[in-house]
mmCIF file with all atom_site columns, C-alpha atoms in Angstrom:
data_model
loop_
_atom_site.group_PDB
_atom_site.id
_atom_site.type_symbol
_atom_site.label_atom_id
_atom_site.label_alt_id
_atom_site.label_comp_id
_atom_site.label_asym_id
_atom_site.label_entity_id
_atom_site.label_seq_id
_atom_site.pdbx_PDB_ins_code
_atom_site.Cartn_x
_atom_site.Cartn_y
_atom_site.Cartn_z
_atom_site.occupancy
_atom_site.B_iso_or_equiv
_atom_site.pdbx_formal_charge
_atom_site.auth_seq_id
_atom_site.auth_comp_id
_atom_site.auth_asym_id
_atom_site.auth_atom_id
_atom_site.pdbx_PDB_model_num
ATOM 1   C CA . MET A 1 1   ? -104.231 -43.651 79.977 1.00 94.00 ? 1224 MET A CA 1
ATOM 2   C CA . HIS A 1 2   ? -106.156 -45.599 82.507 1.00 92.00 ? 1225 HIS A CA 1
ATOM 3   C CA . ALA A 1 3   ? -109.506 -44.756 81.000 1.00 95.00 ? 1226 ALA A CA 1
ATOM 4   C CA . VAL A 1 4   ? -108.204 -46.516 77.716 1.00 96.00 ? 1227 VAL A CA 1
ATOM 5   C CA . ARG A 1 5   ? -106.909 -49.305 79.553 1.00 93.00 ? 1228 ARG A CA 1
ATOM 6   C CA . ASP A 1 6   ? -109.993 -49.578 81.396 1.00 93.00 ? 1229 ASP A CA 1
ATOM 7   C CA . ARG A 1 7   ? -112.547 -49.017 78.935 1.00 95.00 ? 1230 ARG A CA 1
ATOM 8   C CA . CYS A 1 8   ? -111.658 -50.295 75.205 1.00 97.00 ? 1231 CYS A CA 1
ATOM 9   C CA . VAL A 1 9   ? -111.508 -53.594 74.950 1.00 97.00 ? 1232 VAL A CA 1
ATOM 10  C CA . TRP A 1 10  ? -108.683 -53.908 72.677 1.00 96.00 ? 1233 TRP A CA 1
ATOM 11  C CA . SER A 1 11  ? -106.258 -51.952 75.169 1.00 96.00 ? 1234 SER A CA 1
ATOM 12  C CA . GLN A 1 12  ? -107.904 -54.677 77.825 1.00 96.00 ? 1235 GLN A CA 1
ATOM 13  C CA . GLN A 1 13  ? -106.203 -57.274 76.133 1.00 96.00 ? 1236 GLN A CA 1
ATOM 14  C CA . ILE A 1 14  ? -103.016 -56.164 75.017 1.00 96.00 ? 1237 ILE A CA 1
ATOM 15  C CA . THR A 1 15  ? -99.878  -57.198 76.889 1.00 96.00 ? 1238 THR A CA 1
ATOM 16  C CA . HIS A 1 16  ? -95.985  -55.631 77.121 1.00 96.00 ? 1239 HIS A CA 1
ATOM 17  C CA . ARG A 1 17  ? -95.121  -58.675 74.917 1.00 93.00 ? 1240 ARG A CA 1
ATOM 18  C CA . ASP A 1 18  ? -97.830  -57.433 72.246 1.00 95.00 ? 1241 ASP A CA 1
ATOM 19  C CA . LEU A 1 19  ? -96.645  -53.810 72.450 1.00 95.00 ? 1242 LEU A CA 1
ATOM 20  C CA . VAL A 1 20  ? -93.233  -54.622 71.498 1.00 91.00 ? 1243 VAL A CA 1
ATOM 21  C CA . PRO A 1 21  ? -93.937  -53.823 67.949 1.00 87.00 ? 1244 PRO A CA 1
ATOM 22  C CA . TYR A 1 22  ? -95.100  -50.473 68.098 1.00 94.00 ? 1245 TYR A CA 1
ATOM 23  C CA . LEU A 1 23  ? -92.725  -49.672 70.564 1.00 94.00 ? 1246 LEU A CA 1
ATOM 24  C CA . ILE A 1 24  ? -90.246  -50.262 68.245 1.00 90.00 ? 1247 ILE A CA 1
ATOM 25  C CA . GLU A 1 25  ? -92.163  -48.499 65.350 1.00 92.00 ? 1248 GLU A CA 1
ATOM 26  C CA . GLU A 1 26  ? -92.774  -45.416 67.233 1.00 96.00 ? 1249 GLU A CA 1
ATOM 27  C CA . SER A 1 27  ? -88.901  -45.298 68.508 1.00 94.00 ? 1250 SER A CA 1
ATOM 28  C CA . HIS A 1 28  ? -88.187  -45.114 64.495 1.00 92.00 ? 1251 HIS A CA 1
ATOM 29  C CA . GLU A 1 29  ? -90.803  -42.795 63.968 1.00 96.00 ? 1252 GLU A CA 1
ATOM 30  C CA . VAL A 1 30  ? -89.160  -40.302 66.541 1.00 96.00 ? 1253 VAL A CA 1
ATOM 31  C CA . ILE A 1 31  ? -85.912  -40.851 64.708 1.00 93.00 ? 1254 ILE A CA 1
ATOM 32  C CA . ASP A 1 32  ? -87.429  -40.032 61.595 1.00 92.00 ? 1255 ASP A CA 1
ATOM 33  C CA . ALA A 1 33  ? -88.425  -36.889 62.996 1.00 95.00 ? 1256 ALA A CA 1
ATOM 34  C CA . VAL A 1 34  ? -85.343  -35.830 64.606 1.00 94.00 ? 1257 VAL A CA 1
ATOM 35  C CA . GLU A 1 35  ? -83.252  -36.608 61.546 1.00 90.00 ? 1258 GLU A CA 1
ATOM 36  C CA . SER A 1 36  ? -85.399  -35.137 58.565 1.00 89.00 ? 1259 SER A CA 1
ATOM 37  C CA . GLY A 1 37  ? -88.699  -34.116 59.998 1.00 91.00 ? 1260 GLY A CA 1
ATOM 38  C CA . THR A 1 38  ? -90.454  -30.977 61.675 1.00 95.00 ? 1261 THR A CA 1
ATOM 39  C CA . ARG A 1 39  ? -90.900  -29.575 64.795 1.00 97.00 ? 1262 ARG A CA 1
ATOM 40  C CA . ASP A 1 40  ? -94.539  -30.289 64.533 1.00 97.00 ? 1263 ASP A CA 1
ATOM 41  C CA . ASP A 1 41  ? -93.650  -34.015 63.701 1.00 97.00 ? 1264 ASP A CA 1
ATOM 42  C CA . LEU A 1 42  ? -91.164  -34.284 66.363 1.00 97.00 ? 1265 LEU A CA 1
ATOM 43  C CA . ARG A 1 43  ? -93.592  -33.054 68.996 1.00 98.00 ? 1266 ARG A CA 1
ATOM 44  C CA . GLU A 1 44  ? -96.254  -35.695 67.686 1.00 98.00 ? 1267 GLU A CA 1
ATOM 45  C CA . GLU A 1 45  ? -94.070  -38.612 67.700 1.00 97.00 ? 1268 GLU A CA 1
ATOM 46  C CA . LEU A 1 46  ? -92.682  -37.823 71.291 1.00 98.00 ? 1269 LEU A CA 1
ATOM 47  C CA . GLY A 1 47  ? -96.080  -37.838 72.394 1.00 98.00 ? 1270 GLY A CA 1
ATOM 48  C CA . ASP A 1 48  ? -96.793  -41.190 70.639 1.00 98.00 ? 1271 ASP A CA 1
ATOM 49  C CA . LEU A 1 49  ? -93.606  -42.738 72.004 1.00 98.00 ? 1272 LEU A CA 1
ATOM 50  C CA . LEU A 1 50  ? -94.707  -41.415 75.701 1.00 98.00 ? 1273 LEU A CA 1
ATOM 51  C CA . TRP A 1 51  ? -98.007  -43.239 74.993 1.00 98.00 ? 1274 TRP A CA 1
ATOM 52  C CA . GLN A 1 52  ? -95.927  -46.441 75.006 1.00 98.00 ? 1275 GLN A CA 1
ATOM 53  C CA . VAL A 1 53  ? -94.141  -45.636 77.923 1.00 98.00 ? 1276 VAL A CA 1
ATOM 54  C CA . LEU A 1 54  ? -97.829  -45.160 79.804 1.00 98.00 ? 1277 LEU A CA 1
ATOM 55  C CA . PHE A 1 55  ? -99.267  -47.987 78.213 1.00 98.00 ? 1278 PHE A CA 1
ATOM 56  C CA . HIS A 1 56  ? -96.431  -50.295 79.500 1.00 98.00 ? 1279 HIS A CA 1
ATOM 57  C CA . ALA A 1 57  ? -96.777  -48.788 83.062 1.00 98.00 ? 1280 ALA A CA 1
ATOM 58  C CA . ALA A 1 58  ? -100.384 -49.050 83.039 1.00 97.00 ? 1281 ALA A CA 1
ATOM 59  C CA . ILE A 1 59  ? -100.234 -52.812 82.222 1.00 97.00 ? 1282 ILE A CA 1
ATOM 60  C CA . ALA A 1 60  ? -97.130  -53.239 84.754 1.00 97.00 ? 1283 ALA A CA 1
ATOM 61  C CA . ALA A 1 61  ? -99.608  -51.385 87.524 1.00 96.00 ? 1284 ALA A CA 1
ATOM 62  C CA . GLN A 1 62  ? -102.196 -54.441 87.194 1.00 95.00 ? 1285 GLN A CA 1
ATOM 63  C CA . ASP A 1 63  ? -99.635  -57.236 87.537 1.00 96.00 ? 1286 ASP A CA 1
ATOM 64  C CA . PRO A 1 64  ? -100.874 -59.249 90.605 1.00 96.00 ? 1287 PRO A CA 1
ATOM 65  C CA . GLU A 1 65  ? -97.377  -60.455 91.820 1.00 97.00 ? 1288 GLU A CA 1
ATOM 66  C CA . ASP A 1 66  ? -94.893  -57.380 91.239 1.00 97.00 ? 1289 ASP A CA 1
ATOM 67  C CA . PRO A 1 67  ? -97.063  -54.026 90.222 1.00 98.00 ? 1290 PRO A CA 1
ATOM 68  C CA . PHE A 1 68  ? -95.605  -50.871 89.854 1.00 98.00 ? 1291 PHE A CA 1
ATOM 69  C CA . ASP A 1 69  ? -96.877  -47.461 88.033 1.00 97.00 ? 1292 ASP A CA 1
ATOM 70  C CA . ILE A 1 70  ? -96.292  -44.356 86.020 1.00 97.00 ? 1293 ILE A CA 1
ATOM 71  C CA . ASP A 1 71  ? -94.988  -42.953 89.491 1.00 98.00 ? 1294 ASP A CA 1
ATOM 72  C CA . ASP A 1 72  ? -92.507  -45.783 90.074 1.00 98.00 ? 1295 ASP A CA 1
ATOM 73  C CA . VAL A 1 73  ? -91.214  -45.381 86.763 1.00 97.00 ? 1296 VAL A CA 1
ATOM 74  C CA . ALA A 1 74  ? -90.045  -41.805 87.262 1.00 97.00 ? 1297 ALA A CA 1
ATOM 75  C CA . ARG A 1 75  ? -88.836  -42.029 90.739 1.00 97.00 ? 1298 ARG A CA 1
ATOM 76  C CA . THR A 1 76  ? -86.578  -44.698 89.529 1.00 96.00 ? 1299 THR A CA 1
ATOM 77  C CA . LEU A 1 77  ? -85.105  -42.353 86.913 1.00 96.00 ? 1300 LEU A CA 1
ATOM 78  C CA . THR A 1 78  ? -84.942  -39.448 88.996 1.00 97.00 ? 1301 THR A CA 1
ATOM 79  C CA . GLU A 1 79  ? -82.700  -41.815 91.078 1.00 95.00 ? 1302 GLU A CA 1
ATOM 80  C CA . LYS A 1 80  ? -80.540  -43.160 88.627 1.00 93.00 ? 1303 LYS A CA 1
ATOM 81  C CA . MET A 1 81  ? -80.357  -39.746 86.881 1.00 94.00 ? 1304 MET A CA 1
ATOM 82  C CA . VAL A 1 82  ? -79.302  -37.842 90.521 1.00 95.00 ? 1305 VAL A CA 1
ATOM 83  C CA . ARG A 1 83  ? -76.441  -41.335 90.981 1.00 92.00 ? 1306 ARG A CA 1
ATOM 84  C CA . ARG A 1 84  ? -75.588  -40.495 87.384 1.00 91.00 ? 1307 ARG A CA 1
ATOM 85  C CA . HIS A 1 85  ? -75.130  -37.089 87.798 1.00 93.00 ? 1308 HIS A CA 1
ATOM 86  C CA . PRO A 1 86  ? -72.701  -36.423 91.148 1.00 92.00 ? 1309 PRO A CA 1
ATOM 87  C CA . HIS A 1 87  ? -71.521  -33.040 89.019 1.00 93.00 ? 1310 HIS A CA 1
ATOM 88  C CA . VAL A 1 88  ? -74.753  -31.585 89.353 1.00 94.00 ? 1311 VAL A CA 1
ATOM 89  C CA . PHE A 1 89  ? -76.192  -32.726 92.366 1.00 94.00 ? 1312 PHE A CA 1
ATOM 90  C CA . ALA A 1 90  ? -73.412  -34.024 94.844 1.00 91.00 ? 1313 ALA A CA 1
ATOM 91  C CA . GLY A 1 91  ? -70.491  -31.554 94.809 1.00 89.00 ? 1314 GLY A CA 1
ATOM 92  C CA . GLU A 1 92  ? -68.540  -33.450 92.160 1.00 90.00 ? 1315 GLU A CA 1
ATOM 93  C CA . VAL A 1 93  ? -66.477  -31.431 89.228 1.00 92.00 ? 1316 VAL A CA 1
ATOM 94  C CA . ALA A 1 94  ? -67.106  -32.093 85.797 1.00 90.00 ? 1317 ALA A CA 1
ATOM 95  C CA . GLU A 1 95  ? -65.777  -29.366 83.222 1.00 93.00 ? 1318 GLU A CA 1
ATOM 96  C CA . THR A 1 96  ? -65.734  -31.072 80.001 1.00 94.00 ? 1319 THR A CA 1
ATOM 97  C CA . PRO A 1 97  ? -67.567  -34.024 78.616 1.00 92.00 ? 1320 PRO A CA 1
ATOM 98  C CA . GLU A 1 98  ? -65.031  -36.295 79.046 1.00 91.00 ? 1321 GLU A CA 1
ATOM 99  C CA . GLN A 1 99  ? -65.104  -35.576 82.801 1.00 92.00 ? 1322 GLN A CA 1
ATOM 100 C CA . VAL A 1 100 ? -68.855  -36.015 82.602 1.00 92.00 ? 1323 VAL A CA 1
ATOM 101 C CA . LEU A 1 101 ? -68.620  -39.478 81.123 1.00 89.00 ? 1324 LEU A CA 1
ATOM 102 C CA . VAL A 1 102 ? -66.072  -40.508 83.880 1.00 89.00 ? 1325 VAL A CA 1
ATOM 103 C CA . HIS A 1 103 ? -68.603  -40.039 86.036 1.00 87.00 ? 1326 HIS A CA 1
ATOM 104 C CA . TRP A 1 104 ? -71.367  -41.430 84.058 1.00 86.00 ? 1327 TRP A CA 1
ATOM 105 C CA . ASN A 1 105 ? -69.428  -44.590 84.017 1.00 82.00 ? 1328 ASN A CA 1
ATOM 106 C CA . ALA A 1 106 ? -68.433  -45.048 87.250 1.00 86.00 ? 1329 ALA A CA 1
ATOM 107 C CA . ALA A 1 107 ? -71.847  -44.521 88.567 1.00 87.00 ? 1330 ALA A CA 1
ATOM 108 C CA . LYS A 1 108 ? -73.349  -47.132 86.054 1.00 83.00 ? 1331 LYS A CA 1
ATOM 109 C CA . ALA A 1 109 ? -70.624  -49.142 86.895 1.00 80.00 ? 1332 ALA A CA 1
ATOM 110 C CA . ALA A 1 110 ? -71.139  -49.293 90.789 1.00 85.00 ? 1333 ALA A CA 1
ATOM 111 C CA . GLU A 1 111 ? -75.017  -49.911 89.577 1.00 82.00 ? 1334 GLU A CA 1
ATOM 112 C CA . LYS A 1 112 ? -74.479  -52.827 87.755 1.00 77.00 ? 1335 LYS A CA 1
ATOM 113 C CA . ARG A 1 113 ? -71.675  -54.783 89.841 1.00 78.00 ? 1336 ARG A CA 1
ATOM 114 C CA . THR A 1 114 ? -73.897  -58.311 89.159 1.00 78.00 ? 1337 THR A CA 1
ATOM 115 C CA . ARG A 1 115 ? -72.750  -58.139 85.641 1.00 75.00 ? 1338 ARG A CA 1
ATOM 116 C CA . ARG A 1 116 ? -70.066  -60.725 85.052 1.00 78.00 ? 1339 ARG A CA 1
ATOM 117 C CA . SER A 1 117 ? -69.400  -59.647 81.798 1.00 81.00 ? 1340 SER A CA 1
ATOM 118 C CA . VAL A 1 118 ? -68.996  -55.891 79.572 1.00 79.00 ? 1341 VAL A CA 1
ATOM 119 C CA . LEU A 1 119 ? -71.842  -58.138 77.056 1.00 81.00 ? 1342 LEU A CA 1
ATOM 120 C CA . ASP A 1 120 ? -74.525  -57.874 80.225 1.00 83.00 ? 1343 ASP A CA 1
ATOM 121 C CA . GLY A 1 121 ? -76.903  -55.438 79.300 1.00 82.00 ? 1344 GLY A CA 1
ATOM 122 C CA . VAL A 1 122 ? -76.459  -55.125 75.850 1.00 83.00 ? 1345 VAL A CA 1
ATOM 123 C CA . PRO A 1 123 ? -80.261  -55.819 74.012 1.00 84.00 ? 1346 PRO A CA 1
ATOM 124 C CA . ARG A 1 124 ? -79.495  -57.921 71.336 1.00 78.00 ? 1347 ARG A CA 1
ATOM 125 C CA . GLY A 1 125 ? -82.849  -56.936 69.726 1.00 79.00 ? 1348 GLY A CA 1
ATOM 126 C CA . MET A 1 126 ? -81.079  -53.498 68.676 1.00 81.00 ? 1349 MET A CA 1
ATOM 127 C CA . PRO A 1 127 ? -80.389  -52.887 65.042 1.00 85.00 ? 1350 PRO A CA 1
ATOM 128 C CA . ALA A 1 128 ? -77.621  -55.051 63.556 1.00 79.00 ? 1351 ALA A CA 1
ATOM 129 C CA . LEU A 1 129 ? -75.231  -51.849 62.694 1.00 84.00 ? 1352 LEU A CA 1
ATOM 130 C CA . ALA A 1 130 ? -75.999  -50.255 66.242 1.00 84.00 ? 1353 ALA A CA 1
ATOM 131 C CA . LEU A 1 131 ? -75.560  -53.554 67.980 1.00 85.00 ? 1354 LEU A CA 1
ATOM 132 C CA . ALA A 1 132 ? -71.942  -53.986 66.151 1.00 84.00 ? 1355 ALA A CA 1
ATOM 133 C CA . GLN A 1 133 ? -71.064  -50.788 67.049 1.00 84.00 ? 1356 GLN A CA 1
ATOM 134 C CA . LYS A 1 134 ? -71.896  -51.342 71.119 1.00 85.00 ? 1357 LYS A CA 1
ATOM 135 C CA . LEU A 1 135 ? -70.174  -54.732 71.139 1.00 87.00 ? 1358 LEU A CA 1
ATOM 136 C CA . VAL A 1 136 ? -67.424  -52.989 69.521 1.00 86.00 ? 1359 VAL A CA 1
ATOM 137 C CA . GLY A 1 137 ? -66.869  -50.695 72.145 1.00 84.00 ? 1360 GLY A CA 1
ATOM 138 C CA . ARG A 1 138 ? -67.265  -53.072 74.674 1.00 82.00 ? 1361 ARG A CA 1
ATOM 139 C CA . ALA A 1 139 ? -65.098  -55.276 72.924 1.00 86.00 ? 1362 ALA A CA 1
ATOM 140 C CA . ALA A 1 140 ? -62.256  -52.843 73.173 1.00 83.00 ? 1363 ALA A CA 1
ATOM 141 C CA . GLY A 1 141 ? -62.671  -52.433 76.702 1.00 80.00 ? 1364 GLY A CA 1
ATOM 142 C CA . VAL A 1 142 ? -61.422  -56.130 77.113 1.00 82.00 ? 1365 VAL A CA 1
ATOM 143 C CA . GLY A 1 143 ? -58.726  -56.041 74.913 1.00 84.00 ? 1366 GLY A CA 1
ATOM 144 C CA . VAL A 1 144 ? -60.641  -57.666 72.244 1.00 82.00 ? 1367 VAL A CA 1
ATOM 145 C CA . ALA A 1 145 ? -59.682  -55.521 69.061 1.00 80.00 ? 1368 ALA A CA 1
ATOM 146 C CA . ILE A 1 146 ? -61.745  -55.152 65.890 1.00 79.00 ? 1369 ILE A CA 1
ATOM 147 C CA . ALA A 1 147 ? -58.960  -53.420 63.028 1.00 77.00 ? 1370 ALA A CA 1
ATOM 148 C CA . PRO A 1 148 ? -60.979  -50.729 61.351 1.00 76.00 ? 1371 PRO A CA 1
ATOM 149 C CA . ALA A 1 149 ? -61.346  -51.169 57.752 1.00 77.00 ? 1372 ALA A CA 1
ATOM 150 C CA . SER A 1 150 ? -58.508  -49.836 56.077 1.00 75.00 ? 1373 SER A CA 1
ATOM 151 C CA . THR A 1 151 ? -59.741  -50.302 52.296 1.00 69.00 ? 1374 THR A CA 1
ATOM 152 C CA . VAL A 1 152 ? -63.035  -51.531 50.626 1.00 64.00 ? 1375 VAL A CA 1
ATOM 153 C CA . VAL A 1 153 ? -62.207  -55.122 49.426 1.00 75.00 ? 1376 VAL A CA 1
ATOM 154 C CA . PRO A 1 154 ? -64.773  -57.592 47.633 1.00 82.00 ? 1377 PRO A CA 1
ATOM 155 C CA . PRO A 1 155 ? -65.602  -59.848 49.970 1.00 88.00 ? 1378 PRO A CA 1
ATOM 156 C CA . ALA A 1 156 ? -65.921  -63.859 48.515 1.00 91.00 ? 1379 ALA A CA 1
ATOM 157 C CA . SER A 1 157 ? -68.395  -65.034 50.716 1.00 93.00 ? 1380 SER A CA 1
ATOM 158 C CA . GLU A 1 158 ? -70.967  -64.000 53.236 1.00 89.00 ? 1381 GLU A CA 1
ATOM 159 C CA . ALA A 1 159 ? -68.286  -64.521 56.105 1.00 91.00 ? 1382 ALA A CA 1
ATOM 160 C CA . ASP A 1 160 ? -66.296  -62.195 54.216 1.00 90.00 ? 1383 ASP A CA 1
ATOM 161 C CA . LEU A 1 161 ? -68.788  -59.851 54.340 1.00 88.00 ? 1384 LEU A CA 1
ATOM 162 C CA . GLY A 1 162 ? -69.717  -60.038 57.830 1.00 89.00 ? 1385 GLY A CA 1
ATOM 163 C CA . GLU A 1 163 ? -65.939  -59.274 58.557 1.00 89.00 ? 1386 GLU A CA 1
ATOM 164 C CA . ALA A 1 164 ? -65.830  -56.220 55.854 1.00 89.00 ? 1387 ALA A CA 1
ATOM 165 C CA . LEU A 1 165 ? -68.900  -54.987 57.726 1.00 90.00 ? 1388 LEU A CA 1
ATOM 166 C CA . LEU A 1 166 ? -67.562  -55.119 61.446 1.00 90.00 ? 1389 LEU A CA 1
ATOM 167 C CA . ALA A 1 167 ? -64.388  -53.555 60.344 1.00 90.00 ? 1390 ALA A CA 1
ATOM 168 C CA . LEU A 1 168 ? -66.028  -50.975 58.604 1.00 91.00 ? 1391 LEU A CA 1
ATOM 169 C CA . VAL A 1 169 ? -68.172  -50.498 62.100 1.00 91.00 ? 1392 VAL A CA 1
ATOM 170 C CA . ALA A 1 170 ? -64.916  -50.098 64.086 1.00 91.00 ? 1393 ALA A CA 1
ATOM 171 C CA . THR A 1 171 ? -63.793  -48.036 61.734 1.00 91.00 ? 1394 THR A CA 1
ATOM 172 C CA . ALA A 1 172 ? -67.149  -45.702 62.495 1.00 91.00 ? 1395 ALA A CA 1
ATOM 173 C CA . ARG A 1 173 ? -66.028  -45.914 66.214 1.00 90.00 ? 1396 ARG A CA 1
ATOM 174 C CA . ALA A 1 174 ? -62.840  -45.131 65.934 1.00 90.00 ? 1397 ALA A CA 1
ATOM 175 C CA . GLU A 1 175 ? -63.566  -41.926 64.313 1.00 92.00 ? 1398 GLU A CA 1
ATOM 176 C CA . GLY A 1 176 ? -66.434  -41.048 66.390 1.00 91.00 ? 1399 GLY A CA 1
ATOM 177 C CA . TRP A 1 177 ? -68.970  -41.813 63.685 1.00 93.00 ? 1400 TRP A CA 1
ATOM 178 C CA . ASP A 1 178 ? -72.641  -43.488 64.252 1.00 90.00 ? 1401 ASP A CA 1
ATOM 179 C CA . ALA A 1 179 ? -72.712  -46.204 61.631 1.00 89.00 ? 1402 ALA A CA 1
ATOM 180 C CA . GLU A 1 180 ? -76.308  -46.974 62.540 1.00 86.00 ? 1403 GLU A CA 1
ATOM 181 C CA . ARG A 1 181 ? -77.005  -43.269 61.344 1.00 86.00 ? 1404 ARG A CA 1
ATOM 182 C CA . ALA A 1 182 ? -74.580  -43.102 58.341 1.00 88.00 ? 1405 ALA A CA 1
ATOM 183 C CA . LEU A 1 183 ? -76.589  -45.983 56.693 1.00 86.00 ? 1406 LEU A CA 1
ATOM 184 C CA . ARG A 1 184 ? -79.854  -44.539 57.328 1.00 81.00 ? 1407 ARG A CA 1
ATOM 185 C CA . GLU A 1 185 ? -79.028  -41.144 55.953 1.00 85.00 ? 1408 GLU A CA 1
ATOM 186 C CA . ARG A 1 186 ? -77.258  -42.761 52.907 1.00 83.00 ? 1409 ARG A CA 1
ATOM 187 C CA . LEU A 1 187 ? -80.377  -44.642 52.232 1.00 77.00 ? 1410 LEU A CA 1
ATOM 188 C CA . ARG A 1 188 ? -82.300  -41.673 52.573 1.00 79.00 ? 1411 ARG A CA 1
ATOM 189 C CA . ALA A 1 189 ? -80.158  -40.068 49.999 1.00 81.00 ? 1412 ALA A CA 1
ATOM 190 C CA . LEU A 1 190 ? -80.675  -43.483 47.550 1.00 75.00 ? 1413 LEU A CA 1
ATOM 191 C CA . GLU A 1 191 ? -84.934  -42.914 48.267 1.00 67.00 ? 1414 GLU A CA 1
ATOM 192 C CA . ASP A 1 192 ? -84.317  -39.490 46.785 1.00 77.00 ? 1415 ASP A CA 1
ATOM 193 C CA . ASP A 1 193 ? -82.571  -40.875 43.705 1.00 77.00 ? 1416 ASP A CA 1
ATOM 194 C CA . VAL A 1 194 ? -84.967  -43.450 43.129 1.00 70.00 ? 1417 VAL A CA 1
ATOM 195 C CA . ARG A 1 195 ? -87.736  -41.002 43.332 1.00 69.00 ? 1418 ARG A CA 1
ATOM 196 C CA . ALA A 1 196 ? -86.081  -38.835 41.373 1.00 78.00 ? 1419 ALA A CA 1
ATOM 197 C CA . ALA A 1 197 ? -85.420  -41.515 38.677 1.00 77.00 ? 1420 ALA A CA 1
ATOM 198 C CA . GLU A 1 198 ? -89.311  -42.261 38.883 1.00 71.00 ? 1421 GLU A CA 1
ATOM 199 C CA . ALA A 1 199 ? -90.545  -38.842 38.352 1.00 77.00 ? 1422 ALA A CA 1
ATOM 200 C CA . GLY A 1 200 ? -88.317  -38.279 35.423 1.00 74.00 ? 1423 GLY A CA 1
ATOM 201 C CA . SER A 1 201 ? -89.497  -42.005 33.758 1.00 64.00 ? 1424 SER A CA 1
#
C-alpha cells in the first residue's frame, strides 16, 4: 500500500471521499460472494475490501493535522472488541447469545454517552431497506412502534407505498428476518427467471 501510494500517480491524488464509491462496490461484492459465490470468490473479495481499509489508512497517515495509520486503526479496534467482550476478557459470564448481546449493548452505551438520540450513529448512507430496519429497531427502543403488515393492500399513493414498505420492514424485524437480504434473494430468483425466459425465447 505504501509503495502504491508513493509511486502510483492515480493513487497519490485519491482522497477518502474519492474512495467511497469503491468501498460501497467492494462491500457489495463481498455480500455477493457470501450469498452466492465460491470460497475463492469470498477470499478475493475480502482481500479487495481489506485493500480499501488499507487505502483509507494510508491516506489518513498523510493528514497534516490529525494523522493515523493502519496500526492505530487495529489498536482502536482491538480496544473496542476487548471492551465489548467482557465475558471473554474481563471475567463476566455470558452463556447464551442473548447474554452476550446484553454485555455488548452495555459496553456500546458506555462508549457512546455523548449521543443524545437513539438515531445518532445510524449511517444515512445505508441502503433504504437496511436503514428502515435499523430505524424501526431504534424507534421501538424509545416506544415508537411501527405496526407490522397484516395484509398486503395495494397502496393508493406513493405515501401509502412508503407506509406499506415500513410495515413490511417492521414485520421482518418482528420475525427476526433481514428485509434487505430477503429482497436481494428474491431479486436473484427474478434474475434467474429472466435469464430462463431469455434462453427460451
